[in-house]
Each structure stands twice: as C-alpha cells, then as structure tokens.
Coordinates of C-alpha atoms and ligand atoms in Angstrom, one line a residue:
M127 CA 195.6 181.6 106.1
P128 CA 192.2 180.0 105.5
A129 CA 189.9 180.6 108.5
N130 CA 188.5 177.1 108.6
L131 CA 191.5 175.4 110.2
T132 CA 190.4 173.1 113.0
P133 CA 191.5 173.4 116.6
Q134 CA 193.4 170.1 116.1
Y135 CA 195.4 171.7 113.3
K136 CA 196.1 174.8 115.4
K137 CA 197.3 172.6 118.2
A138 CA 199.7 170.7 115.9
E139 CA 200.9 174.0 114.6
E140 CA 201.6 175.3 118.1
E141 CA 203.5 172.1 118.9
Y142 CA 205.5 172.6 115.7
R143 CA 206.5 176.1 116.9
R144 CA 207.8 174.6 120.1
A145 CA 209.6 171.7 118.4
Q146 CA 213.1 171.3 119.7
T147 CA 214.7 169.0 117.2
P148 CA 214.5 168.6 113.4
E149 CA 212.9 165.1 114.0
E150 CA 210.2 166.6 116.1
E151 CA 209.6 169.3 113.5
V152 CA 209.0 166.6 110.9
R153 CA 206.6 164.8 113.2
C154 CA 204.7 168.0 113.9
L155 CA 204.5 169.0 110.3
E156 CA 203.2 165.5 109.3
R157 CA 200.5 165.8 112.0
M158 CA 199.6 169.3 110.6
L159 CA 199.2 167.7 107.1
Q160 CA 197.1 165.0 108.5
E161 CA 194.8 167.4 110.4
I162 CA 194.4 170.0 107.6
P163 CA 190.9 170.0 106.1
K164 CA 191.4 168.6 102.6
H165 CA 189.6 170.8 100.1
K166 CA 190.4 173.4 97.4
G167 CA 190.8 176.2 99.9
T168 CA 193.7 174.6 101.6
D169 CA 195.5 173.3 98.4
K170 CA 198.2 175.9 98.7
L171 CA 198.7 175.3 102.4
Q172 CA 198.9 171.6 101.8
A173 CA 201.6 172.1 99.1
E174 CA 203.5 174.4 101.4
L175 CA 203.4 171.9 104.2
K176 CA 204.7 169.1 102.0
A177 CA 207.6 171.4 100.9
K178 CA 208.3 172.1 104.6
I179 CA 208.2 168.4 105.5
S180 CA 210.7 167.6 102.8
K181 CA 213.0 170.4 103.9
A182 CA 212.7 169.5 107.6
R183 CA 213.5 165.8 106.7
H184 CA 216.5 167.0 104.9
E185 CA 217.6 169.0 107.9
A186 CA 216.9 166.1 110.3
E187 CA 219.1 163.8 108.2
H188 CA 221.8 166.5 108.1
A189 CA 221.7 167.0 111.9
K190 CA 221.8 163.3 112.4
K191 CA 224.9 162.9 110.3
A192 CA 226.6 165.8 112.0
G193 CA 225.8 164.1 115.3
K194 CA 224.0 167.3 116.6
K195 CA 221.9 167.0 119.6
G196 CA 220.5 170.5 119.8
G197 CA 219.2 172.2 122.9
V198 CA 216.7 169.6 124.0
S199 CA 215.3 170.1 127.5
H200 CA 213.2 167.4 128.9
K201 CA 214.4 167.7 132.4
I202 CA 211.8 170.2 133.6
P203 CA 208.3 169.0 133.0
R204 CA 205.7 171.5 132.0
Q205 CA 203.3 172.4 134.8
G206 CA 200.6 174.9 135.4
A207 CA 198.8 177.3 133.1
G208 CA 201.9 178.1 131.0
R209 CA 205.7 178.3 130.9
V210 CA 207.6 181.5 131.1
V211 CA 211.3 181.6 130.8
I212 CA 213.5 184.3 132.4
V213 CA 216.5 185.2 130.2
G214 CA 219.2 187.8 130.0
G215 CA 222.8 188.8 130.5
P216 CA 224.7 188.1 133.7
N217 CA 223.7 189.7 137.0
A218 CA 220.5 191.2 135.6
G219 CA 218.5 189.8 138.6
K220 CA 216.9 186.8 136.9
S221 CA 217.2 184.6 139.9
Q222 CA 216.0 187.4 142.2
L223 CA 212.9 187.7 140.1
L224 CA 212.2 184.0 140.4
R225 CA 212.6 184.3 144.1
S226 CA 210.3 187.3 144.3
L227 CA 207.5 185.8 142.2
T228 CA 207.6 182.2 143.4
R229 CA 208.6 180.2 146.4
A230 CA 211.7 178.9 144.6
T231 CA 215.0 179.7 146.2
P232 CA 217.7 179.9 143.4
E233 CA 221.0 181.4 144.5
V234 CA 221.3 185.2 144.1
A235 CA 224.7 186.7 144.3
P236 CA 226.3 190.1 143.6
Y237 CA 228.7 188.6 141.0
P238 CA 227.9 187.4 137.4
Y239 CA 227.5 183.7 136.2
T240 CA 225.9 182.5 139.5
T241 CA 223.2 180.4 137.9
R242 CA 224.5 177.3 136.1
E243 CA 221.3 175.4 135.5
P244 CA 217.7 176.2 134.8
H245 CA 215.6 176.4 137.9
P246 CA 211.8 176.3 137.9
G247 CA 209.2 177.8 140.3
M248 CA 205.5 178.2 140.3
M249 CA 204.0 181.7 140.3
P250 CA 200.5 182.0 141.8
W251 CA 197.9 184.1 140.0
E252 CA 194.5 184.0 141.6
D253 CA 193.6 180.3 141.7
V254 CA 196.1 179.1 139.1
Q255 CA 199.9 178.7 138.9
V256 CA 202.3 179.6 136.1
Q257 CA 205.6 178.0 135.7
L258 CA 208.6 180.4 135.7
I259 CA 212.1 179.2 134.8
D260 CA 215.3 181.0 135.8
T261 CA 218.1 180.3 133.4
P262 CA 221.9 180.7 133.3
P263 CA 223.0 184.0 131.7
I264 CA 223.5 184.3 128.0
S265 CA 226.6 186.3 126.9
K266 CA 229.2 186.6 124.2
D267 CA 231.1 183.7 125.8
V268 CA 228.4 181.5 127.3
F269 CA 225.2 180.1 125.9
D270 CA 223.8 176.9 127.3
P271 CA 221.9 175.1 124.5
E272 CA 219.3 174.0 127.1
T273 CA 218.3 177.7 127.5
L274 CA 217.6 177.8 123.8
G275 CA 215.2 174.9 124.0
L276 CA 213.5 176.4 127.0
I277 CA 212.9 179.7 125.1
R278 CA 211.6 177.9 122.1
G279 CA 209.2 175.9 124.2
A280 CA 208.0 178.8 126.4
D281 CA 204.7 180.7 126.1
L282 CA 206.5 183.8 127.0
A283 CA 210.1 185.0 127.6
L284 CA 211.1 187.7 130.0
L285 CA 214.2 189.5 128.7
M286 CA 215.9 191.1 131.7
V287 CA 218.1 194.1 131.6
D288 CA 220.4 195.2 134.4
L289 CA 219.9 198.9 135.1
G290 CA 222.5 198.6 137.8
A291 CA 225.5 198.6 135.6
D292 CA 226.8 200.4 132.5
E293 CA 227.2 197.1 130.7
G294 CA 223.5 196.4 131.0
I295 CA 222.8 197.6 127.5
D296 CA 225.7 195.8 125.9
D297 CA 224.6 192.7 127.7
V298 CA 221.1 192.7 126.3
Q299 CA 222.5 193.3 122.8
A300 CA 224.8 190.3 123.3
V301 CA 221.8 188.1 124.2
L302 CA 219.9 189.2 121.0
A303 CA 223.0 188.7 118.9
R304 CA 223.5 185.2 120.2
L305 CA 219.9 184.3 119.5
N306 CA 220.2 185.7 116.0
E307 CA 222.7 183.0 115.3
T308 CA 219.9 180.4 116.0
K309 CA 216.5 179.5 114.8
T310 CA 214.9 180.7 118.0
R311 CA 214.2 184.4 118.4
L312 CA 212.5 186.8 120.8
A313 CA 209.6 188.8 119.4
K314 CA 206.5 190.9 120.3
E315 CA 204.3 187.9 119.5
S316 CA 204.8 184.2 119.2
S317 CA 204.8 183.0 115.7
L318 CA 206.5 180.8 113.0
H319 CA 208.3 182.1 110.1
E320 CA 206.3 181.6 106.9
E321 CA 209.1 180.3 104.8
D322 CA 212.2 179.7 106.9
V323 CA 211.5 176.2 108.2
G324 CA 212.1 175.9 111.9
L325 CA 212.5 179.6 112.6
S326 CA 210.4 180.2 115.7
F327 CA 209.6 183.4 117.6
T328 CA 208.7 183.5 121.2
Q329 CA 206.5 186.3 122.7
T330 CA 208.7 188.5 124.9
F331 CA 208.5 191.1 127.6
L332 CA 211.4 193.5 128.2
V333 CA 211.9 193.7 131.9
L334 CA 214.1 196.5 133.1
N335 CA 215.3 195.6 136.6
K336 CA 216.8 197.5 139.5
I337 CA 214.8 200.8 139.0
D338 CA 215.5 201.4 142.7
L339 CA 219.1 202.4 141.8
P340 CA 220.0 206.0 141.3
D341 CA 221.4 205.7 137.7
A342 CA 218.5 203.6 136.5
A343 CA 216.7 206.5 134.7
D344 CA 219.8 207.5 132.8
R345 CA 220.4 204.0 131.7
I346 CA 216.8 203.6 130.5
A347 CA 217.3 206.7 128.4
L348 CA 220.5 205.3 126.9
L349 CA 218.8 202.0 126.2
K350 CA 216.0 203.8 124.3
E351 CA 218.6 205.6 122.3
F352 CA 221.0 202.9 121.5
C353 CA 219.0 199.7 121.6
P354 CA 215.3 200.5 120.9
L355 CA 213.2 197.3 121.2
D356 CA 209.6 196.9 120.4
F357 CA 208.8 194.4 123.2
R358 CA 206.2 195.3 125.8
E359 CA 208.2 196.9 128.6
F360 CA 208.1 196.6 132.4
R361 CA 210.2 198.6 134.9
I362 CA 210.7 196.7 138.1
S363 CA 212.7 196.2 141.2
A364 CA 212.9 192.4 141.6
E365 CA 214.5 192.9 145.0
H366 CA 212.3 195.6 146.4
G367 CA 209.0 194.7 144.7
A368 CA 208.2 197.8 142.6
G369 CA 206.3 196.9 139.4
L370 CA 206.0 193.2 140.3
E371 CA 202.2 193.0 140.6
D372 CA 201.8 194.6 137.2
L373 CA 204.3 192.1 135.8
R374 CA 202.6 189.2 137.5
N375 CA 199.2 190.2 136.0
A376 CA 200.6 190.8 132.5
I377 CA 202.4 187.4 132.6
Y378 CA 199.1 185.6 133.3
Q379 CA 197.2 187.7 130.7
A380 CA 199.9 187.0 128.0
L381 CA 199.3 183.2 128.3
D382 CA 195.8 183.9 127.0
V383 CA 194.2 181.0 128.8
V384 CA 190.8 180.5 130.4
R385 CA 190.0 178.6 133.5
V386 CA 187.4 175.8 133.6
Y387 CA 186.1 174.0 136.7
T388 CA 184.8 170.5 136.4
K389 CA 181.9 169.0 138.2
S390 CA 181.3 165.3 138.5
P391 CA 177.7 164.2 137.5
T392 CA 177.5 162.4 140.8
K393 CA 178.5 165.4 143.0
K394 CA 176.6 168.5 143.9
E395 CA 179.5 171.0 143.9
P396 CA 182.1 171.6 141.2
D397 CA 185.8 171.1 142.0
Y398 CA 186.8 174.7 142.6
D399 CA 190.3 173.8 143.9
R400 CA 191.9 172.8 140.7
P401 CA 190.8 174.6 137.5
Y402 CA 191.9 173.3 134.2
T403 CA 193.4 175.9 132.0
I404 CA 193.2 176.0 128.3
R405 CA 194.1 178.4 125.5
R406 CA 191.3 180.9 124.8
G407 CA 189.2 179.5 122.0
G408 CA 189.5 175.9 123.3
T409 CA 186.5 173.7 123.3
L410 CA 184.7 171.3 125.6
I411 CA 186.3 168.3 123.8
E412 CA 189.7 169.7 124.6
I413 CA 188.7 170.0 128.3
A414 CA 187.5 166.4 128.2
E415 CA 190.9 165.4 126.8
L416 CA 192.7 167.1 129.7
V417 CA 190.5 165.3 132.2
H418 CA 190.8 161.9 130.6
R419 CA 191.4 160.6 127.0
D420 CA 188.5 158.2 127.2
L421 CA 186.2 161.0 128.3
A422 CA 187.0 162.8 125.0
A423 CA 186.7 159.7 122.9
N424 CA 183.2 158.9 124.3
F425 CA 182.1 162.5 124.8
K426 CA 178.3 162.9 124.4
Y427 CA 177.5 166.3 125.8
A428 CA 178.4 168.5 128.7
R429 CA 176.2 170.6 131.0
V430 CA 177.7 174.1 131.3
W431 CA 177.2 176.8 133.9
G432 CA 178.8 180.1 132.9
Q433 CA 178.5 183.8 131.9
K434 CA 177.3 183.1 128.4
V435 CA 175.0 180.1 128.8
I436 CA 171.9 179.5 130.8
G437 CA 173.0 177.5 133.9
G438 CA 173.1 173.8 133.2
S439 CA 172.6 174.0 129.4
Q440 CA 173.6 170.9 127.4
M441 CA 176.4 171.8 125.0
K442 CA 178.2 169.9 122.3
G443 CA 181.9 169.3 122.1
E444 CA 182.6 172.3 119.8
Y445 CA 181.3 174.7 122.4
V446 CA 184.1 177.3 123.1
V447 CA 184.6 177.5 126.9
E448 CA 184.7 180.8 128.7
D449 CA 186.8 181.8 131.7
K450 CA 185.3 180.3 134.9
D451 CA 182.8 178.0 133.1
V452 CA 181.8 175.0 135.2
V453 CA 181.4 171.9 133.1
E454 CA 179.9 168.5 133.8
I455 CA 181.0 166.1 131.1
H456 CA 178.8 163.2 130.1
A457 CA 180.2 160.3 128.1
Ligands
GTP584 N1 219.3 197.1 143.7 C1 218.9 196.0 143.2 N2 219.6 194.9 143.2 C2 219.1 193.8 142.6 C3 217.8 193.8 142.2 N3 217.6 192.5 141.7 C4 218.7 191.8 141.9 N4 219.6 192.6 142.4 C5 221.0 192.2 142.8 O1 221.7 192.0 141.6 C6 222.6 190.9 141.8 C7 222.4 189.8 140.8 O2 221.2 189.2 141.0 P1 220.8 187.7 140.5 O3 219.4 187.5 140.7 O4 221.8 186.8 141.1 O5 221.1 188.0 139.0 P2 221.1 186.9 137.8 O6 220.6 187.5 136.6 O7 220.4 185.6 138.2 O8 222.7 186.6 137.6 P3 223.4 185.3 137.0 O9 222.8 184.1 137.5 O10 224.8 185.4 137.3 O11 223.1 185.4 135.5 C8 222.4 190.5 143.3 O12 223.4 191.1 144.1 C9 221.1 190.9 143.6 O13 220.9 191.2 145.0 C10 217.0 194.9 142.3 O14 215.8 195.0 141.9 N5 217.6 196.0 142.8
MG585 MG1 221.0 183.8 138.4

C-alpha cells in the first residue's frame, strides 16, 4: 500500500469495510477512487479499485434481481467513541455482560434463546462512553441477519464462550461456521480482504465467561485443544465481576481513539464535559468536521494546548491531535 494515502481516503476505506449492502459497497469504492491521490505511485491501486467497483456493481445488480435485502441494521444509531457487538452461542452470558458493563437491562435467563433482538447500552470509560450491543444467539439453527450487519459495522466484536456447559465449545464452533458462510468474519484485526470484494473482518476478543463455575478450567483446556483460536482472550465472570475491569479497559484501548476537548474562542475554559473522540491519527480538520461542517470548510487555524505543543500554539488543519488535546478552532 502506498504510504501517501490521505486521511479522507482511509476514512472512505473504513466505511467500505463496514458497508452493509452491495450498493453501499459501490458507493464507498467510488468515493475511494475519488479520494485516491492521482499519480504513478497509485496506478496499480486505482486499477484495482476500478476492478472492484465493476465487481461490486455486478453483485449489486445480482442482489437486486434476487430481491435480497441483506442484514441491514439502521435501527440502532451509532453513539459514543465506538461500537462493540457481543456475539456468541445461546446462554453464553451475552446479556449478563451488557448488564454488568452498562446500565442497560436486557433480559437474562437460565435457558437459551432468551434474547430476540439486539439491545444497546453505553459503557463508561473515564470520561467517554462506548456503545455495546447485545445480540440474539447464533447457532446452527438461528442466525438473525441483523446480527451480521452489526458485526460488520462494529469496531470490535466480543465472541462469548459459555464455560458453564459442555456444549460451550460446539456452540462457539457453530458461530464461526455460520459466519464462514458469509462475507463477514471475525479476526484478530479489522481488515478487508485484498481480492475478495466485500469480504470484511472485524477485530474480535474471545471472552470466556462463567470462570466462577467449578468445571470452567477443564473446559478452557478442552477449548484450547479442540478449538484453538488466535483472538486476544479474556476470562471473566459476567455475573460476579471477575476480569471485567481488564475487559473494559481493553475494549476502550481496542477502539484506538483519542479524546479532544474543544474550547470556544469566547470562553475562558474548555468544555471538559464532552470530549470528541476520533481515531488515533486523526487531524484538526476532522475534529472541526465533528463540531460543525461549516467549521471544517472555513477552517483557518486552531490554537492547541496539549502534551506535544506549547500551550496555545497555532496549528494547521493537518496537525494530528493527541489524547487530551484542547483545541480552539478559528474559522
Ligand atoms: N455462574 C455464572 N452464570 C452466569 C454468568 N453469566 C451469565 N450467567 C448465567 O447464564 C445464563 C444465561 O445468561 P444470559 O446473559 O441470558 O445469556 P445469553 O448469552 O444472553 O443467552 P441468549 O440470549 O439466550 O443467547 C443465566 O442464567 C445467567 O445468570 C457468570 O459469569 N457466571
Ligand atoms: Mg441474551
């Protein structure tokens, strides 16, 4: 990949990874082609993009003819610093985890297939919030297409394993098998497949739940032997709290965002109540866009107070913001 791709291009690419329908894929790919710097160094990439666009158009046509709707989920709006979706087999403790990490109150019950619909909640981390979404179980027999869309659009997936039942291992294998039939997969890192158009991987943590139960250790050993997975692993008790603080911190870190506080030029103090969050590597212009589109369009400079700049320095739009920077945008 050429190193000189712009943040706008990378943003379009990230949206492409999350695209939920072939039409959306076409739109995102077209935007990537628009944004790509046009010079010799990107010739190959431009050609590849064009080939992907034509392939995606073809698939979109095909899907339209087949009357396929796909797993589109627009019901739950994105909120907070990032979106994390909790998935797994029945009875793994997904709803209990949402209850324990947020103030949401999804139904938790000792029998499988309790959850029928996705359920969001906000998980606090220091002064920011992360959106967690509990989902219906995935199994050999059931797989709600909406869950697929949620996984695809998430910044992180938590794949939960039930250590409280012998079926726990089979259940997690069933989840992976179901996903293998689709173009949405779980992986150690989020990425897009280089050639296979639309094949998208979502960064995943393996969350082994119910470690408070006596047979949990034996079941972990069996899992390692029969279903080794290379995801980052957490061992928790969603109900009793063990391991939850580590998981909470790791979730936030995995989003790879920084916080920025804004200050109005007419006020003395920054607004410390509501930080903006942005992907690490994001710039002042992107912060301006989050505050108001006009502010980005008319951006002149910003004064920045932070770890890496002398307090109140005037910085240009390309300045890469750091965690806890205070910015005062002038337009
Ligand atoms: N011992 C123990 N039990 C737990 C733990 N977490 C959840 N449970 C129990 O496991 C059962 C299932 O929990 P849920 O949170 O409803 O599981 P789920 O994955 O949402 O289940 P579905 O919605 O049916 O897919 C309930 O009886 C919970 O009380 C835990 O950490 N330890
Ligand atoms: Mg549930």
